[in-house]
Short mmCIF file of C-alpha atoms and ligand atoms in Angstrom, two decimals:
data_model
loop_
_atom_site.label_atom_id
_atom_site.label_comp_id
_atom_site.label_asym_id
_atom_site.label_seq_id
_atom_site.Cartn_x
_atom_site.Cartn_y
_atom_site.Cartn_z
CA UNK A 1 -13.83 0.27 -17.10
CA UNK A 2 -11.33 -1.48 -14.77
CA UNK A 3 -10.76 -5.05 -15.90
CA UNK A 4 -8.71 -6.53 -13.03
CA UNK A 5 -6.95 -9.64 -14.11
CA UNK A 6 -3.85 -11.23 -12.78
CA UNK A 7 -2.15 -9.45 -15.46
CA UNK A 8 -2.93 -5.96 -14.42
CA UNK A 9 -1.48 -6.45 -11.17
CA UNK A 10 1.58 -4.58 -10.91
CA UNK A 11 4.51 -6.38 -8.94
CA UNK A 12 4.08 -9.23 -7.03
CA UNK A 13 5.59 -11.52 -10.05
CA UNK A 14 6.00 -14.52 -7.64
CA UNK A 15 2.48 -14.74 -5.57
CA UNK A 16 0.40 -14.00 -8.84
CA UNK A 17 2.46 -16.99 -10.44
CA UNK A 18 1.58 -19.02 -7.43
CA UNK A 19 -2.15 -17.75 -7.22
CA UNK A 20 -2.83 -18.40 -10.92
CA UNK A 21 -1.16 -21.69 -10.97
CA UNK A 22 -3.59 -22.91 -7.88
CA UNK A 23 -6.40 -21.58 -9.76
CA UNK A 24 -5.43 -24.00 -12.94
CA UNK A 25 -5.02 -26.59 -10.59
CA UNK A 26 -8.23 -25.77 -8.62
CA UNK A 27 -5.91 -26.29 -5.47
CA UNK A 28 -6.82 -22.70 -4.12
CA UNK A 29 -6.94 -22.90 -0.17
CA UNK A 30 -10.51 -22.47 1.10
CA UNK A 31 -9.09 -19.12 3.32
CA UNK A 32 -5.93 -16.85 2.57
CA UNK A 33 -4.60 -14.12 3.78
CA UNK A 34 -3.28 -11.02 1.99
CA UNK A 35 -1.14 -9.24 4.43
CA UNK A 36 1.05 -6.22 3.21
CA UNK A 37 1.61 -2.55 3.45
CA UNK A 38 -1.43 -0.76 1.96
CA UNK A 39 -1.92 0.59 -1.43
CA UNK A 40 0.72 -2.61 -3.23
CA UNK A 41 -2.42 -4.41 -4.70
CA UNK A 42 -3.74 -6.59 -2.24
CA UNK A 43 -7.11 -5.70 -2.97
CA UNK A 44 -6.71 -5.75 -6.49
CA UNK A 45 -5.23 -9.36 -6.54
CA UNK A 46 -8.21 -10.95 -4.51
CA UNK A 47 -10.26 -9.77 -7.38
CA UNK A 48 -8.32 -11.26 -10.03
CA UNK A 49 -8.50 -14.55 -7.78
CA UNK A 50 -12.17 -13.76 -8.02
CA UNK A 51 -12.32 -13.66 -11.62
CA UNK A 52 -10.15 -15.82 -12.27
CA UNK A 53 -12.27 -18.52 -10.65
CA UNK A 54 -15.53 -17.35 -11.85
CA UNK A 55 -14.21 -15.85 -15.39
CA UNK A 56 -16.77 -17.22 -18.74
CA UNK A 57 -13.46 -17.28 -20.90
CA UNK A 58 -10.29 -17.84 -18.84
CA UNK A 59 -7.10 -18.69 -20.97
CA UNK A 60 -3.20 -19.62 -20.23
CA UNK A 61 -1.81 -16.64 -17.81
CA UNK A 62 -0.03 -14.04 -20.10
CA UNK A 63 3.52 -13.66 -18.68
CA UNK A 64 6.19 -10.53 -19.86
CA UNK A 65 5.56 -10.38 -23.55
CA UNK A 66 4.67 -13.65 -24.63
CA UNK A 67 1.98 -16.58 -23.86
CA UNK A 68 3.42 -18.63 -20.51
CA UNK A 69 4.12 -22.34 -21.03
CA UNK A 70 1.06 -25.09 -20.38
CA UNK A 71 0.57 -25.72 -16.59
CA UNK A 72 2.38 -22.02 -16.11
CA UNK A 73 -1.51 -21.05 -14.32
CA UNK A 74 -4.51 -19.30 -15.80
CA UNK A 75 -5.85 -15.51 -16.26
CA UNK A 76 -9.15 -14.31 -16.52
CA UNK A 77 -10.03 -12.77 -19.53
CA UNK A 78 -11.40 -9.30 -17.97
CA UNK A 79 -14.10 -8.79 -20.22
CA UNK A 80 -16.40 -11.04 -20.12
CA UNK A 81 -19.90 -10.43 -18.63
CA UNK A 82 -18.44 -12.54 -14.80
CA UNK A 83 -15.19 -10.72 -15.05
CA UNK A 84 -16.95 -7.09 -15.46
CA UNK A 85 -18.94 -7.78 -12.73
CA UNK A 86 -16.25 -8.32 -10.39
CA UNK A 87 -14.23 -5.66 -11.36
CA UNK A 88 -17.38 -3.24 -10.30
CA UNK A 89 -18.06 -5.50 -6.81
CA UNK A 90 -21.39 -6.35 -8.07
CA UNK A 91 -21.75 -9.88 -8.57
CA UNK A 92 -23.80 -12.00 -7.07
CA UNK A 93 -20.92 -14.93 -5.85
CA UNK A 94 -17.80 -12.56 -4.83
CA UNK A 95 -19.10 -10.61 -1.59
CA UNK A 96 -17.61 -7.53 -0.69
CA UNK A 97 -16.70 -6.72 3.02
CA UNK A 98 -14.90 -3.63 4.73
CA UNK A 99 -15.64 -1.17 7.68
CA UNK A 100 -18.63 1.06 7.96
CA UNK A 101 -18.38 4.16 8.76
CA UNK A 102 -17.71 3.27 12.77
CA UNK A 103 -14.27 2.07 11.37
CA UNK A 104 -15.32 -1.50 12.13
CA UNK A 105 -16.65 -4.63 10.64
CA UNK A 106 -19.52 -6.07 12.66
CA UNK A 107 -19.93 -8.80 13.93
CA UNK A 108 -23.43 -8.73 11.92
CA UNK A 109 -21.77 -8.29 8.57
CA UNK A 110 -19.85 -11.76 9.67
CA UNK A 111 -22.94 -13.08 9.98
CA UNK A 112 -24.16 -12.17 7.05
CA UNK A 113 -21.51 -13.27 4.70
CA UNK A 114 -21.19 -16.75 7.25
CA UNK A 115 -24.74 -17.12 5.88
CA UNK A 116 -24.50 -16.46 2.26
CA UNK A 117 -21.25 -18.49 2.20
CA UNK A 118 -22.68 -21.83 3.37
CA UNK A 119 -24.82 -22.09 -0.41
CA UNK A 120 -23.63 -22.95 -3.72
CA UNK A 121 -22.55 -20.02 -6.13
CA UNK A 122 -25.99 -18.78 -8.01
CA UNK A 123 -24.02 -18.57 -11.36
CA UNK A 124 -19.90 -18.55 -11.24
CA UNK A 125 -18.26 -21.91 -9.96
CA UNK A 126 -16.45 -20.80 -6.57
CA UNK A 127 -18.25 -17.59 -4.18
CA UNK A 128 -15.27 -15.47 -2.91
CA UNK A 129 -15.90 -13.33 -0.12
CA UNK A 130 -12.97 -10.80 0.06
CA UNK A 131 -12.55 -9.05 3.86
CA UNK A 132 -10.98 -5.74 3.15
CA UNK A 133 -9.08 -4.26 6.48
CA UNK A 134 -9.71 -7.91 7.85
CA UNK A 135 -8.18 -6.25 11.06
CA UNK A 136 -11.19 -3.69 11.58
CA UNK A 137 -12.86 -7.42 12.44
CA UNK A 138 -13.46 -6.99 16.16
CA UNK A 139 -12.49 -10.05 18.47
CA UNK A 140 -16.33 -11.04 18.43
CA UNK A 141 -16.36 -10.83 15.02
CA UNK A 142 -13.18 -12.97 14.26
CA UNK A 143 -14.52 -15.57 16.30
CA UNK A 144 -17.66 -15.65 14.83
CA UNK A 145 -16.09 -16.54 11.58
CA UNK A 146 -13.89 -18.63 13.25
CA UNK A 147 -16.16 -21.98 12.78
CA UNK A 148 -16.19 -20.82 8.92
CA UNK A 149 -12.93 -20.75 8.11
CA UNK A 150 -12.22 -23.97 10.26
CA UNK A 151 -14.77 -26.16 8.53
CA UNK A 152 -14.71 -23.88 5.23
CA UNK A 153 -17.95 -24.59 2.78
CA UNK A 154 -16.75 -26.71 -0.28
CA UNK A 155 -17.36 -24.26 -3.04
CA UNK A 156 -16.24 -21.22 -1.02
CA UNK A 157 -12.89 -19.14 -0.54
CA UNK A 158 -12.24 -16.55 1.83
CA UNK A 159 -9.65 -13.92 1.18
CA UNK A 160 -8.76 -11.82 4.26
CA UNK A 161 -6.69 -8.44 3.08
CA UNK A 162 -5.05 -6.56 5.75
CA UNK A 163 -2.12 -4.22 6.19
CA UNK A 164 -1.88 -5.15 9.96
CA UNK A 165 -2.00 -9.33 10.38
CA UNK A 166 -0.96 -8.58 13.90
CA UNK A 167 -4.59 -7.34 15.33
CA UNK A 168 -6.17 -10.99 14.09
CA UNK A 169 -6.13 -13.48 16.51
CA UNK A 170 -3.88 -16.44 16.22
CA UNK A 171 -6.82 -18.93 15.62
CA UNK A 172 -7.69 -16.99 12.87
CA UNK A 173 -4.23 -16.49 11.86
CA UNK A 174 -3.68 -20.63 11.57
CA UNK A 175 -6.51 -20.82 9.63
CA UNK A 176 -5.43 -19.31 6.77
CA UNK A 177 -2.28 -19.75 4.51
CA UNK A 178 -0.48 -15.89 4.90
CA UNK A 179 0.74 -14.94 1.09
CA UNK A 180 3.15 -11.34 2.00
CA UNK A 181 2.91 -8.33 -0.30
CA UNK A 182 6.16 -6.68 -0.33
CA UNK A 183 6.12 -3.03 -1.04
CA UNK A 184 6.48 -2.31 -4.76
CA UNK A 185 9.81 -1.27 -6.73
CA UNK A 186 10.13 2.59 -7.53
CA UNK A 187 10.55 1.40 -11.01
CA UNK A 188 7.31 -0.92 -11.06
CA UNK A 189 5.47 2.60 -9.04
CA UNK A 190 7.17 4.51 -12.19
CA UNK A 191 5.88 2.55 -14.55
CA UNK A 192 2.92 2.17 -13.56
CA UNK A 193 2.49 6.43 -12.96
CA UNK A 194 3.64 6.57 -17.21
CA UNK A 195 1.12 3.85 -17.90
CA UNK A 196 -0.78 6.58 -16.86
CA UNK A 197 0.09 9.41 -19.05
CA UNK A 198 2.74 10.89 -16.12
CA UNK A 199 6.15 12.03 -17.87
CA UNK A 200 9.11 9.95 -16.64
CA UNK A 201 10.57 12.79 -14.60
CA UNK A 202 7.41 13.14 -12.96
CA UNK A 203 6.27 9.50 -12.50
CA UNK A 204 10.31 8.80 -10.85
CA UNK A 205 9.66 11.67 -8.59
CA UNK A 206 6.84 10.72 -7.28
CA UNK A 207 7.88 7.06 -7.44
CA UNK A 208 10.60 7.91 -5.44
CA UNK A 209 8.24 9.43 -2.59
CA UNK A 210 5.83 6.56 -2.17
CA UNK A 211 7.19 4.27 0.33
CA UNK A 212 6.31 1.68 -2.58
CA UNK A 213 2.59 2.38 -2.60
CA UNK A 214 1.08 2.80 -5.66
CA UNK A 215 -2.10 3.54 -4.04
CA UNK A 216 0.21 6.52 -2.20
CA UNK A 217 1.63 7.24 -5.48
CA UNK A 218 -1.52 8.11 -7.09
CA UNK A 219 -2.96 9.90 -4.59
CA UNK A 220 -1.10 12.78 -4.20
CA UNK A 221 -0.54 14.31 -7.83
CA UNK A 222 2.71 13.84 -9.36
CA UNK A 223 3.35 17.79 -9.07
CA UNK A 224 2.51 18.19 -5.18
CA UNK A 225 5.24 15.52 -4.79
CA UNK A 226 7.62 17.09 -6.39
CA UNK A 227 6.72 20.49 -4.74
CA UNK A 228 6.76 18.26 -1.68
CA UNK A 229 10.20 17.37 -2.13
CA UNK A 230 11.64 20.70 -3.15
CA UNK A 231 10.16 21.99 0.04
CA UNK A 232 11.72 19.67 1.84
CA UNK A 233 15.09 20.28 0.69
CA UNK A 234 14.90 23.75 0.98
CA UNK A 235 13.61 23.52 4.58
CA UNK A 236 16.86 21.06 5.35
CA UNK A 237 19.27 23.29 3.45
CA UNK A 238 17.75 26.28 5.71
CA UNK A 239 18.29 24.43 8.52
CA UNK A 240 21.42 23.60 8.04
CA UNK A 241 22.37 27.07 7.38
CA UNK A 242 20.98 28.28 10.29
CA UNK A 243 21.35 27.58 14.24
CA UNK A 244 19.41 30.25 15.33
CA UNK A 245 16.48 29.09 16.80
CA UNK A 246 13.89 32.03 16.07
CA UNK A 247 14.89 32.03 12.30
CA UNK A 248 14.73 28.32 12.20
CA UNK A 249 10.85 28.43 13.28
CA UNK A 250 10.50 30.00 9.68
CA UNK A 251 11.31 26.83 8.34
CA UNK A 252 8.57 25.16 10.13
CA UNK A 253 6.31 27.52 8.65
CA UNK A 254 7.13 26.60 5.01
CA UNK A 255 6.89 23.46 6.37
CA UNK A 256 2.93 23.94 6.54
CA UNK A 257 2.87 25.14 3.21
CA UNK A 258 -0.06 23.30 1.53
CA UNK A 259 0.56 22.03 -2.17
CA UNK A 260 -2.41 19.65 -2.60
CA UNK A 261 -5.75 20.50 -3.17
CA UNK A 262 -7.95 18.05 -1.12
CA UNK A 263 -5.28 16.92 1.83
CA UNK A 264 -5.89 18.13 5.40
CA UNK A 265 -3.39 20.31 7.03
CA UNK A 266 -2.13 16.30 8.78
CA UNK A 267 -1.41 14.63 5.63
CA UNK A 268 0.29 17.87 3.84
CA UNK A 269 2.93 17.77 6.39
CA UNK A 270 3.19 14.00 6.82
CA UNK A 271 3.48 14.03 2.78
CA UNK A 272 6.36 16.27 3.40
CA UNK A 273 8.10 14.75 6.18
CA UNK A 274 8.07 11.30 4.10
CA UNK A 275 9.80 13.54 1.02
CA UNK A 276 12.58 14.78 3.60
CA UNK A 277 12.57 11.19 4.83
CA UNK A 278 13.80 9.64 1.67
CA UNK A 279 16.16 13.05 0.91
CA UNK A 280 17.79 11.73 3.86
CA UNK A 281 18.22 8.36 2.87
CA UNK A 282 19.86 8.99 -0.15
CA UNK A 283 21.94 11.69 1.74
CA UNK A 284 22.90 8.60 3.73
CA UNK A 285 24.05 6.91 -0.02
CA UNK A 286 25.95 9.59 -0.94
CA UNK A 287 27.54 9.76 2.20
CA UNK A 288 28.36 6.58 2.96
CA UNK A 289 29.35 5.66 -0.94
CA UNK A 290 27.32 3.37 -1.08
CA UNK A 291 25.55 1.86 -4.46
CA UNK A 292 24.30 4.76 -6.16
CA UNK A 293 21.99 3.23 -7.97
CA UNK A 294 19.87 2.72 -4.89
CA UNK A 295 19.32 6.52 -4.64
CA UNK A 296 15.70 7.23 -4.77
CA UNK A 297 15.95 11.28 -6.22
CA UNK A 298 18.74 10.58 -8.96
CA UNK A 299 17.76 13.73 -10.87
CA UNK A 300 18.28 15.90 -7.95
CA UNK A 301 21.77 14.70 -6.90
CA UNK A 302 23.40 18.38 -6.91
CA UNK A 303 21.53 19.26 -4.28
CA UNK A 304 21.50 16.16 -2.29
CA UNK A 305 25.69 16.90 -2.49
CA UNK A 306 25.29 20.03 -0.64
CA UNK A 307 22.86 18.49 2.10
CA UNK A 308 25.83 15.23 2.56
CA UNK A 309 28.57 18.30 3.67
CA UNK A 310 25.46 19.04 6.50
CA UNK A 311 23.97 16.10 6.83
CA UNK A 312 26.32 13.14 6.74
CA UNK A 313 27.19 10.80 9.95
CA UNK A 314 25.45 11.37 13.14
CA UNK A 315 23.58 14.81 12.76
CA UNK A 316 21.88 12.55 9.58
CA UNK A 317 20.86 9.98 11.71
CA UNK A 318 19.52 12.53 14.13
CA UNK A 319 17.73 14.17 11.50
CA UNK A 320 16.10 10.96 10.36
CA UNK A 321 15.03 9.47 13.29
CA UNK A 322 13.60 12.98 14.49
CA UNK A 323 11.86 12.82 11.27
CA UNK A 324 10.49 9.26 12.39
CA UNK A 325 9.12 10.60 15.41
CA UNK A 326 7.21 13.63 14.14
CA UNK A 327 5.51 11.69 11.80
CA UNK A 328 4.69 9.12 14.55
CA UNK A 329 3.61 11.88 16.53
CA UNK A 330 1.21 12.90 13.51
CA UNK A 331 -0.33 9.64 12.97
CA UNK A 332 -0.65 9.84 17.13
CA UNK A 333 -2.91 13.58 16.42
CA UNK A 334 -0.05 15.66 17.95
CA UNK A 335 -0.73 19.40 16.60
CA UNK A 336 0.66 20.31 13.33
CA UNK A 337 2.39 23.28 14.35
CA UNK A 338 3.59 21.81 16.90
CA UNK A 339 5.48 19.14 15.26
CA UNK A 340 6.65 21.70 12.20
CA UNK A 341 8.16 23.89 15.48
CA UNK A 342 9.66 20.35 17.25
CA UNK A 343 11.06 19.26 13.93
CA UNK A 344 13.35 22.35 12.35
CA UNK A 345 14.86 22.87 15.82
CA UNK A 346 16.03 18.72 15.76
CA UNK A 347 17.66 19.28 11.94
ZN1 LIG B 401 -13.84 -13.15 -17.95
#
């Protein structure tokens, strides 16, 4: 059973000390708005605002080992009979609203919630309404809450959560107080992987892969990311050893090697292309001698040594940015194969 509270959030230190500090002081703005890459815990930290405004048993906010010092904010206590409901998105004051299946949020569903929002809670003391992918809201639909979130209901707050702010519109955008998610640390992703019963070689691998999404992280299995990885290396050290064109193609084909169970043929090679991504970065470190400790793939540093005699200077920043464009080109449906073939031949 999840539980949710500002405690189990991982990252973030500053905005949850900010958040739960505004709950203790009941100053909480009527309408936020999460924006951040996705998978860092946006979603996750609108419900422990929920809870911690509707929570039966709220105490002082836990922080690091110990207690935090009076006025330092409040957590909910994730247990109680408020809190569990939360965490499971079925109670009766915190409404719940992302895109159906057309990929949109309608402008009925604003409607809806516009509705609902305008009467006290039924039981907790403030109704959240959390707006997952706030930026599936079509223009019709943004100004239709609009009028909401400029005159907001007293006992109401509005949480919009969105990985792209850019697609609201700027009245909406003025409306409500932006809080950032950064992406997380590897280490935080790491920790969080052993948390959950990944070894530490495992979790830092994968860690390393993530582009600081947890949600990434724990997606893909720890082992397909590390198969990921090894495949990418050896399809950069092939590449390297080879100019000939028609041998290179081979590459491309272990390149569409699929590791992971569910993932479509799309997200097997973008999974990849991210691993060589970061290989290349920390080619970059070793290369440039810059501070080691920033390398993401530590525990493969032999091998990264042998791709910085390749892949140092120029023909690295080739390699990179081609890899940047083939995984554009993925996210823009190019054909698989196609960008495999495009890719070894720009090593
Ligand atoms: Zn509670």
């Amino acid at each position: 059973m999840p539980s949710m509270p500002f405690r189990d959030v991982i990252g973030h230190v500053r905005l949850i000390d900010l958040l739960s500090r505004s709950v203790a002081g009941n100053t909480v703005p009527p309408s936020l708005l999460f924006a951040g890459p996705a998978g860092v815990g946006k979603h996750l930290t609108a419900l422990a605002v929920a809870q911690a405004l509707n929570c039966n048993q709220t105490g002082p906010r836990a922080q690091g080992s110990g207690l935090g010092a009076p006025g330092s904010g409040i957590d909910a206590c994730g247990t109680c009979a408020a809190c569990k409901r939360i965490a499971r998105g079925v109670h009766p004051d915190v409404l719940l609203v992302s895109p159906g299946d057309s990929g949109a949020i309608k402008i009925d569903q604003v409607r809806d919630i516009v509705d609902r929002a305008a009467y006290r809670p039924f039981e907790g003391r403030r109704r959240v309404v959390i707006i997952d992918e706030a930026d599936a809201l079509a223009y019709p639909a943004q100004n239709a809450l609009l009028k909401t979130l400029e005159e907001p209901p007293p006992s109401s707050v509005f949480i919009l959560v969105t990985s792209r702010p850019d697609m609201l519109l700027p009245t909406v955008l003025s409306r409500c107080p932006q809080l950032r998610f950064r992406p997380l640390s590897a280490d935080d992703i790491a920790a969080a992987l052993m948390a959950r019963g990944h070894n530490e070689t495992e979790a830092r691998a994968v860690a390393a892969t993530a582009n600081g999404s947890l949600g990434q992280a724990l997606q893909a299995s720890a082992g397909e990311l590390v198969e990921s990885r090894d495949l990418a290396q050896r399809v950069l050290a092939q590449a390297a050893a080879q100019s000939d064109p028609a041998r290179r193609i081979d590459g491309a084909k272990e390149l569409l090697t699929k590791v992971a169970g569910g993932a479509s043929d799309r997200e097997q090679l973008a999974t990849h292309l991210r691993a060589m991504a970061v290989l290349l970065r920390d080619v970059e470190v070793l290369a440039t001698h810059a501070d080691e400790r920033t390398l993401a793939n530590p525990d493969v540093r032999p091998a990264l040594e042998r791709l910085t005699t390749t892949y140092h200077g120029e023909r690295g920043t080739r390699a990179f940015a081609a890899v940047d464009r083939a995984l554009f080109a993925l996210q823009r449906n190019a054909g698989v194969k196609l960008v495999a073939d495009w890719l070894v031949l720009q090593l």
